Amino acid sequence: DTGVSQDPRHKITKRGQNVTFRCDPISEHNRLYWYRQTLGQGPEFLTYFQNEAQLEKSRLLSDRFSAERPKGSFSTLEIQRTEQGDSAMYLCASSPGQGAREQYFGPGTRLTVT
Amino acid sequence: SQQGEEDPQALSIQEGENATMNCSYKTSINNLQWYRQNSGRGLVHLILIRSNEREKHSGRLRVTLDTSKKSSSLLITASRAADTASYFCATDGGGSNYKLTFGKGTLLTVNP
């Protein structure tokens, strides 16, 4: 299966701890996106990369959040000093760019902050 | 913030019936996309319609777009139990802005 993969699928952490999620996009997709989804809502955009460059960050992405995409391949999303409000599904998506607008989503990482 | 609003929020039908979901959005768009989300396969792209198109078909899916009313509809014909899922419309910023803005979704339940 050469789809988008995310790791871990589930993460339970205590408030105040740091967590890091990983996303592996479809190979050769140069665009990678992070979204956050809470229960009963649609996904909300967090940030995106074109190759290794982070081109846009949402205001939802507070200073406690940081994302990287070294070498333009996989990406990591780190949340420092987690809060209960960070509990959500974190979705990663990729797209080939070059005018193709549809995005391919991974299964998501469900974060629960206790 | 959510760009689109799907209507209805929830829809329950019998297998074989047609299902229609609507989406309204706020700003001008270059294209509108529909996605499906279920627990088994996550969020999957279904169809994209460009702003200069009025209708598009893909298998049992039919999408319409009315840019004057800033609305779109998704019709699923001859529904199956496997169509049970949440359906979202999404728009992007156009040009080099690919980020998607989703609505809240319609939860479709198809009863066997």
GROMACS .gro file of N, CA and C in nm, chain A:
model
  342
    1ASP      N    1   0.084  -0.119   0.000
    1ASP     CA    2   0.000   0.000   0.000
    1ASP      C    3   0.088   0.124   0.000
    2THR      N    4   0.071   0.211  -0.097
    2THR     CA    5   0.158   0.327  -0.108
    2THR      C    6   0.084   0.454  -0.070
    3GLY      N    7  -0.019   0.444   0.012
    3GLY     CA    8  -0.093   0.561   0.056
    3GLY      C    9  -0.019   0.637   0.163
    4VAL      N   10  -0.084   0.739   0.217
    4VAL     CA   11  -0.028   0.820   0.324
    4VAL      C   12  -0.037   0.740   0.454
    5SER      N   13   0.072   0.735   0.527
    5SER     CA   14   0.071   0.664   0.654
    5SER      C   15   0.102   0.759   0.768
    6GLN      N   16   0.045   0.730   0.884
    6GLN     CA   17   0.067   0.812   1.002
    6GLN      C   18   0.098   0.722   1.120
    7ASP      N   19   0.181   0.774   1.208
    7ASP     CA   20   0.221   0.697   1.324
    7ASP      C   21   0.242   0.790   1.443
    8PRO      N   22   0.192   0.756   1.564
    8PRO     CA   23   0.108   0.640   1.590
    8PRO      C   24  -0.036   0.663   1.547
    9ARG      N   25  -0.118   0.562   1.555
    9ARG     CA   26  -0.259   0.578   1.524
    9ARG      C   27  -0.336   0.634   1.642
   10HIS      N   28  -0.289   0.601   1.760
   10HIS     CA   29  -0.353   0.650   1.882
   10HIS      C   30  -0.243   0.692   1.979
   11LYS      N   31  -0.271   0.799   2.054
   11LYS     CA   32  -0.175   0.845   2.153
   11LYS      C   33  -0.254   0.900   2.272
   12ILE      N   34  -0.227   0.846   2.389
   12ILE     CA   35  -0.285   0.897   2.512
   12ILE      C   36  -0.171   0.956   2.593
   13THR      N   37  -0.187   1.079   2.635
   13THR     CA   38  -0.081   1.145   2.709
   13THR      C   39  -0.141   1.227   2.822
   14LYS      N   40  -0.058   1.258   2.918
   14LYS     CA   41  -0.103   1.341   3.029
   14LYS      C   42  -0.077   1.487   2.996
   15ARG      N   43  -0.162   1.570   3.047
   15ARG     CA   44  -0.148   1.714   3.026
   15ARG      C   45  -0.008   1.760   3.065
   16GLY      N   46   0.050   1.842   2.981
   16GLY     CA   47   0.183   1.893   3.008
   16GLY      C   48   0.295   1.818   2.940
   17GLN      N   49   0.263   1.698   2.889
   17GLN     CA   50   0.365   1.619   2.819
   17GLN      C   51   0.376   1.666   2.673
   18ASN      N   52   0.490   1.633   2.613
   18ASN     CA   53   0.512   1.662   2.471
   18ASN      C   54   0.480   1.536   2.390
   19VAL      N   55   0.425   1.556   2.272
   19VAL     CA   56   0.398   1.444   2.182
   19VAL      C   57   0.445   1.479   2.042
   20THR      N   58   0.482   1.377   1.968
   20THR     CA   59   0.527   1.396   1.830
   20THR      C   60   0.459   1.293   1.742
   21PHE      N   61   0.405   1.340   1.629
   21PHE     CA   62   0.341   1.253   1.532
   21PHE      C   63   0.421   1.255   1.403
   22ARG      N   64   0.413   1.143   1.332
   22ARG     CA   65   0.486   1.134   1.205
   22ARG      C   66   0.389   1.107   1.091
   23CYS      N   67   0.419   1.164   0.976
   23CYS     CA   68   0.340   1.140   0.855
   23CYS      C   69   0.435   1.107   0.741
   24ASP      N   70   0.407   1.001   0.671
   24ASP     CA   71   0.479   0.966   0.549
   24ASP      C   72   0.385   0.983   0.430
   25PRO      N   73   0.412   1.080   0.345
   25PRO     CA   74   0.321   1.106   0.232
   25PRO      C   75   0.341   1.004   0.122
   26ILE      N   76   0.256   1.013   0.023
   26ILE     CA   77   0.275   0.933  -0.098
   26ILE      C   78   0.405   0.981  -0.164
   27SER      N   79   0.485   0.886  -0.202
   27SER     CA   80   0.616   0.924  -0.258
   27SER      C   81   0.597   1.012  -0.381
   28GLU      N   82   0.683   1.108  -0.393
   28GLU     CA   83   0.683   1.204  -0.504
   28GLU      C   84   0.574   1.310  -0.493
   29HIS      N   85   0.493   1.306  -0.388
   29HIS     CA   86   0.401   1.417  -0.363
   29HIS      C   87   0.481   1.528  -0.297
   30ASN      N   88   0.483   1.646  -0.357
   30ASN     CA   89   0.567   1.749  -0.299
   30ASN      C   90   0.493   1.835  -0.197
   31ARG      N   91   0.363   1.822  -0.191
   31ARG     CA   92   0.286   1.900  -0.094
   31ARG      C   93   0.236   1.811   0.019
   32LEU      N   94   0.249   1.861   0.141
   32LEU     CA   95   0.206   1.785   0.258
   32LEU      C   96   0.132   1.880   0.351
   33TYR      N   97   0.019   1.833   0.403
   33TYR     CA   98  -0.070   1.916   0.483
   33TYR      C   99  -0.099   1.849   0.617
   34TRP      N  100  -0.119   1.931   0.720
   34TRP     CA  101  -0.169   1.882   0.848
   34TRP      C  102  -0.303   1.951   0.877
   35TYR      N  103  -0.397   1.869   0.924
   35TYR     CA  104  -0.528   1.918   0.965
   35TYR      C  105  -0.559   1.862   1.103
   36ARG      N  106  -0.652   1.927   1.171
   36ARG     CA  107  -0.700   1.878   1.298
   36ARG      C  108  -0.852   1.867   1.290
   37GLN      N  109  -0.904   1.757   1.345
   37GLN     CA  110  -1.048   1.734   1.340
   37GLN      C  111  -1.099   1.696   1.478
   38THR      N  112  -1.199   1.768   1.525
   38THR     CA  113  -1.265   1.733   1.650
   38THR      C  114  -1.401   1.672   1.620
   39LEU      N  115  -1.459   1.609   1.718
   39LEU     CA  116  -1.582   1.532   1.700
   39LEU      C  117  -1.694   1.619   1.644
   40GLY      N  118  -1.754   1.572   1.538
   40GLY     CA  119  -1.868   1.642   1.480
   40GLY      C  120  -1.832   1.760   1.391
   41GLN      N  121  -1.703   1.780   1.367
   41GLN     CA  122  -1.658   1.891   1.284
   41GLN      C  123  -1.582   1.840   1.164
   42GLY      N  124  -1.569   1.924   1.064
   42GLY     CA  125  -1.483   1.891   0.953
   42GLY      C  126  -1.338   1.921   0.989
   43PRO      N  127  -1.245   1.866   0.913
   43PRO     CA  128  -1.103   1.895   0.939
   43PRO      C  129  -1.074   2.044   0.927
   44GLU      N  130  -0.982   2.093   1.011
   44GLU     CA  131  -0.939   2.233   1.005
   44GLU      C  132  -0.790   2.237   0.972
   45PHE      N  133  -0.756   2.322   0.879
   45PHE     CA  134  -0.619   2.333   0.830
   45PHE      C  135  -0.525   2.383   0.941
   46LEU      N  136  -0.409   2.320   0.950
   46LEU     CA  137  -0.306   2.365   1.044
   46LEU      C  138  -0.186   2.427   0.973
   47THR      N  139  -0.129   2.351   0.878
   47THR     CA  140  -0.009   2.398   0.812
   47THR      C  141   0.016   2.315   0.688
   48TYR      N  142   0.098   2.369   0.595
   48TYR     CA  143   0.137   2.286   0.482
   48TYR      C  144   0.277   2.318   0.434
   49PHE      N  145   0.333   2.218   0.368
   49PHE     CA  146   0.469   2.224   0.316
   49PHE      C  147   0.467   2.200   0.165
   50GLN      N  148   0.553   2.270   0.098
   50GLN     CA  149   0.588   2.234  -0.039
   50GLN      C  150   0.734   2.194  -0.034
   51ASN      N  151   0.758   2.068  -0.063
   51ASN     CA  152   0.891   2.009  -0.038
   51ASN      C  153   0.926   2.033   0.109
   52GLU      N  154   1.041   2.092   0.138
   52GLU     CA  155   1.078   2.109   0.278
   52GLU      C  156   1.036   2.245   0.335
   53ALA      N  157   0.982   2.331   0.252
   53ALA     CA  158   0.945   2.466   0.295
   53ALA      C  159   0.804   2.467   0.354
   54GLN      N  160   0.793   2.522   0.475
   54GLN     CA  161   0.662   2.539   0.539
   54GLN      C  162   0.605   2.670   0.488
   55LEU      N  163   0.501   2.665   0.408
   55LEU     CA  164   0.452   2.783   0.337
   55LEU      C  165   0.342   2.857   0.410
   56GLU      N  166   0.266   2.789   0.493
   56GLU     CA  167   0.158   2.858   0.562
   56GLU      C  168   0.127   2.789   0.693
   57LYS      N  169   0.096   2.868   0.792
   57LYS     CA  170   0.055   2.817   0.923
   57LYS      C  171  -0.075   2.883   0.963
   58SER      N  172  -0.168   2.805   1.012
   58SER     CA  173  -0.295   2.859   1.059
   58SER      C  174  -0.276   2.927   1.195
   59ARG      N  175  -0.367   3.018   1.224
   59ARG     CA  176  -0.364   3.079   1.357
   59ARG      C  177  -0.397   2.976   1.464
   60LEU      N  178  -0.454   2.862   1.422
   60LEU     CA  179  -0.480   2.754   1.516
   60LEU      C  180  -0.351   2.696   1.571
   61LEU      N  181  -0.244   2.713   1.496
   61LEU     CA  182  -0.116   2.654   1.533
   61LEU      C  183  -0.044   2.748   1.629
   62SER      N  184  -0.069   2.724   1.760
   62SER     CA  185  -0.007   2.811   1.860
   62SER      C  186   0.142   2.783   1.868
   63ASP      N  187   0.210   2.859   1.954
   63ASP     CA  188   0.355   2.844   1.969
   63ASP      C  189   0.393   2.707   2.022
   64ARG      N  190   0.296   2.636   2.078
   64ARG     CA  191   0.326   2.502   2.131
   64ARG      C  192   0.335   2.398   2.020
   65PHE      N  193   0.291   2.435   1.903
   65PHE     CA  194   0.291   2.342   1.790
   65PHE      C  195   0.408   2.375   1.697
   66SER      N  196   0.476   2.272   1.651
   66SER     CA  197   0.578   2.292   1.549
   66SER      C  198   0.575   2.174   1.453
   67ALA      N  199   0.597   2.204   1.328
   67ALA     CA  200   0.598   2.101   1.225
   67ALA      C  201   0.723   2.115   1.142
   68GLU      N  202   0.773   2.001   1.098
   68GLU     CA  203   0.892   2.000   1.014
   68GLU      C  204   0.874   1.900   0.902
   69ARG      N  205   0.948   1.922   0.797
   69ARG     CA  206   0.952   1.826   0.688
   69ARG      C  207   1.094   1.825   0.630
   70PRO      N  208   1.184   1.762   0.704
   70PRO     CA  209   1.325   1.760   0.659
   70PRO      C  210   1.338   1.686   0.527
   71LYS      N  211   1.415   1.743   0.439
   71LYS     CA  212   1.444   1.681   0.310
   71LYS      C  213   1.319   1.660   0.225
   72GLY      N  214   1.211   1.722   0.261
   72GLY     CA  215   1.091   1.714   0.178
   72GLY      C  216   1.028   1.578   0.170
   73SER      N  217   1.055   1.492   0.269
   73SER     CA  218   0.994   1.359   0.265
   73SER      C  219   0.888   1.347   0.373
   74PHE      N  220   0.917   1.275   0.482
   74PHE     CA  221   0.820   1.262   0.590
   74PHE      C  222   0.811   1.394   0.667
   75SER      N  223   0.706   1.405   0.748
   75SER     CA  224   0.687   1.525   0.829
   75SER      C  225   0.658   1.483   0.973
   76THR      N  226   0.693   1.570   1.065
   76THR     CA  227   0.657   1.550   1.205
   76THR      C  228   0.581   1.671   1.256
   77LEU      N  229   0.487   1.645   1.343
   77LEU     CA  230   0.411   1.749   1.412
   77LEU      C  231   0.431   1.728   1.561
   78GLU      N  232   0.487   1.827   1.627
   78GLU     CA  233   0.511   1.816   1.770
   78GLU      C  234   0.421   1.914   1.844
   79ILE      N  235   0.365   1.866   1.953
   79ILE     CA  236   0.288   1.951   2.042
   79ILE      C  237   0.358   1.950   2.177
   80GLN      N  238   0.397   2.065   2.223
   80GLN     CA  239   0.462   2.076   2.353
   80GLN      C  240   0.360   2.115   2.459
   81ARG      N  241   0.385   2.070   2.579
   81ARG     CA  242   0.301   2.105   2.695
   81ARG      C  243   0.152   2.088   2.660
   82THR      N  244   0.117   1.967   2.626
   82THR     CA  245  -0.019   1.940   2.579
   82THR      C  246  -0.125   1.985   2.678
   83GLU      N  247  -0.238   2.025   2.623
   83GLU     CA  248  -0.355   2.068   2.700
   83GLU      C  249  -0.472   1.980   2.659
   84GLN      N  250  -0.574   1.975   2.745
   84GLN     CA  251  -0.688   1.890   2.714
   84GLN      C  252  -0.755   1.933   2.585
   85GLY      N  253  -0.750   2.060   2.554
   85GLY     CA  254  -0.809   2.111   2.430
   85GLY      C  255  -0.737   2.064   2.305
   86ASP      N  256  -0.620   2.004   2.322
   86ASP     CA  257  -0.547   1.952   2.207
   86ASP      C  258  -0.601   1.815   2.164
   87SER      N  259  -0.686   1.755   2.244
   87SER     CA  260  -0.743   1.625   2.210
   87SER      C  261  -0.822   1.636   2.080
   88ALA      N  262  -0.784   1.556   1.985
   88ALA     CA  263  -0.843   1.564   1.850
   88ALA      C  264  -0.782   1.455   1.764
   89MET      N  265  -0.833   1.446   1.642
   89MET     CA  266  -0.772   1.361   1.540
   89MET      C  267  -0.682   1.452   1.456
   90TYR      N  268  -0.557   1.413   1.440
   90TYR     CA  269  -0.464   1.489   1.359
   90TYR      C  270  -0.444   1.415   1.226
   91LEU      N  271  -0.482   1.482   1.120
   91LEU     CA  272  -0.480   1.421   0.987
   91LEU      C  273  -0.367   1.480   0.903
   92CYS      N  274  -0.304   1.395   0.829
   92CYS     CA  275  -0.202   1.436   0.735
   92CYS      C  276  -0.252   1.404   0.595
   93ALA      N  277  -0.218   1.487   0.500
   93ALA     CA  278  -0.257   1.464   0.361
   93ALA      C  279  -0.142   1.504   0.270
   94SER      N  280  -0.142   1.450   0.152
   94SER     CA  281  -0.042   1.492   0.054
   94SER      C  282  -0.108   1.508  -0.082
   95SER      N  283  -0.043   1.585  -0.165
   95SER     CA  284  -0.091   1.601  -0.302
   95SER      C  285   0.030   1.624  -0.392
   96PRO      N  286   0.014   1.590  -0.521
   96PRO     CA  287   0.129   1.604  -0.610
   96PRO      C  288   0.159   1.747  -0.648
   97GLY      N  289   0.067   1.841  -0.616
   97GLY     CA  290   0.085   1.977  -0.663
   97GLY      C  291   0.065   1.979  -0.813
   98GLN      N  292   0.139   2.064  -0.883
   98GLN     CA  293   0.134   2.071  -1.028
   98GLN      C  294  -0.008   2.083  -1.080
   99GLY      N  295  -0.089   2.159  -1.009
   99GLY     CA  296  -0.226   2.182  -1.053
   99GLY      C  297  -0.327   2.081  -1.003
  100ALA      N  298  -0.283   1.967  -0.950
  100ALA     CA  299  -0.378   1.867  -0.898
  100ALA      C  300  -0.429   1.914  -0.762
  101ARG      N  301  -0.559   1.930  -0.749
  101ARG     CA  302  -0.614   1.991  -0.629
  101ARG      C  303  -0.655   1.889  -0.523
  102GLU      N  304  -0.682   1.765  -0.562
  102GLU     CA  305  -0.732   1.669  -0.464
  102GLU      C  306  -0.619   1.627  -0.370
  103GLN      N  307  -0.657   1.599  -0.246
  103GLN     CA  308  -0.560   1.559  -0.145
  103GLN      C  309  -0.589   1.417  -0.100
  104TYR      N  310  -0.481   1.348  -0.063
  104TYR     CA  311  -0.489   1.209  -0.020
  104TYR      C  312  -0.455   1.206   0.129
  105PHE      N  313  -0.551   1.156   0.206
  105PHE     CA  314  -0.538   1.162   0.350
  105PHE      C  315  -0.489   1.031   0.410
  106GLY      N  316  -0.415   1.044   0.519
  106GLY     CA  317  -0.378   0.929   0.599
  106GLY      C  318  -0.488   0.895   0.696
  107PRO      N  319  -0.470   0.787   0.774
  107PRO     CA  320  -0.573   0.741   0.866
  107PRO      C  321  -0.587   0.828   0.990
  108GLY      N  322  -0.489   0.915   1.015
  108GLY     CA  323  -0.497   1.004   1.129
  108GLY      C  324  -0.432   0.948   1.255
  109THR      N  325  -0.396   1.039   1.344
  109THR     CA  326  -0.350   1.005   1.478
  109THR      C  327  -0.450   1.064   1.577
  110ARG      N  328  -0.510   0.977   1.656
  110ARG     CA  329  -0.607   1.026   1.756
  110ARG      C  330  -0.533   1.053   1.886
  111LEU      N  331  -0.535   1.179   1.927
  111LEU     CA  332  -0.467   1.221   2.050
  111LEU      C  333  -0.570   1.243   2.160
  112THR      N  334  -0.545   1.182   2.273
  112THR     CA  335  -0.626   1.204   2.393
  112THR      C  336  -0.535   1.256   2.502
  113VAL      N  337  -0.568   1.374   2.553
  113VAL     CA  338  -0.490   1.435   2.661
  113VAL      C  339  -0.572   1.425   2.789
  114THR      N  340  -0.517   1.357   2.888
  114THR     CA  341  -0.591   1.335   3.013
  114THR      C  342  -0.544   1.431   3.123
   0.00000   0.00000   0.00000
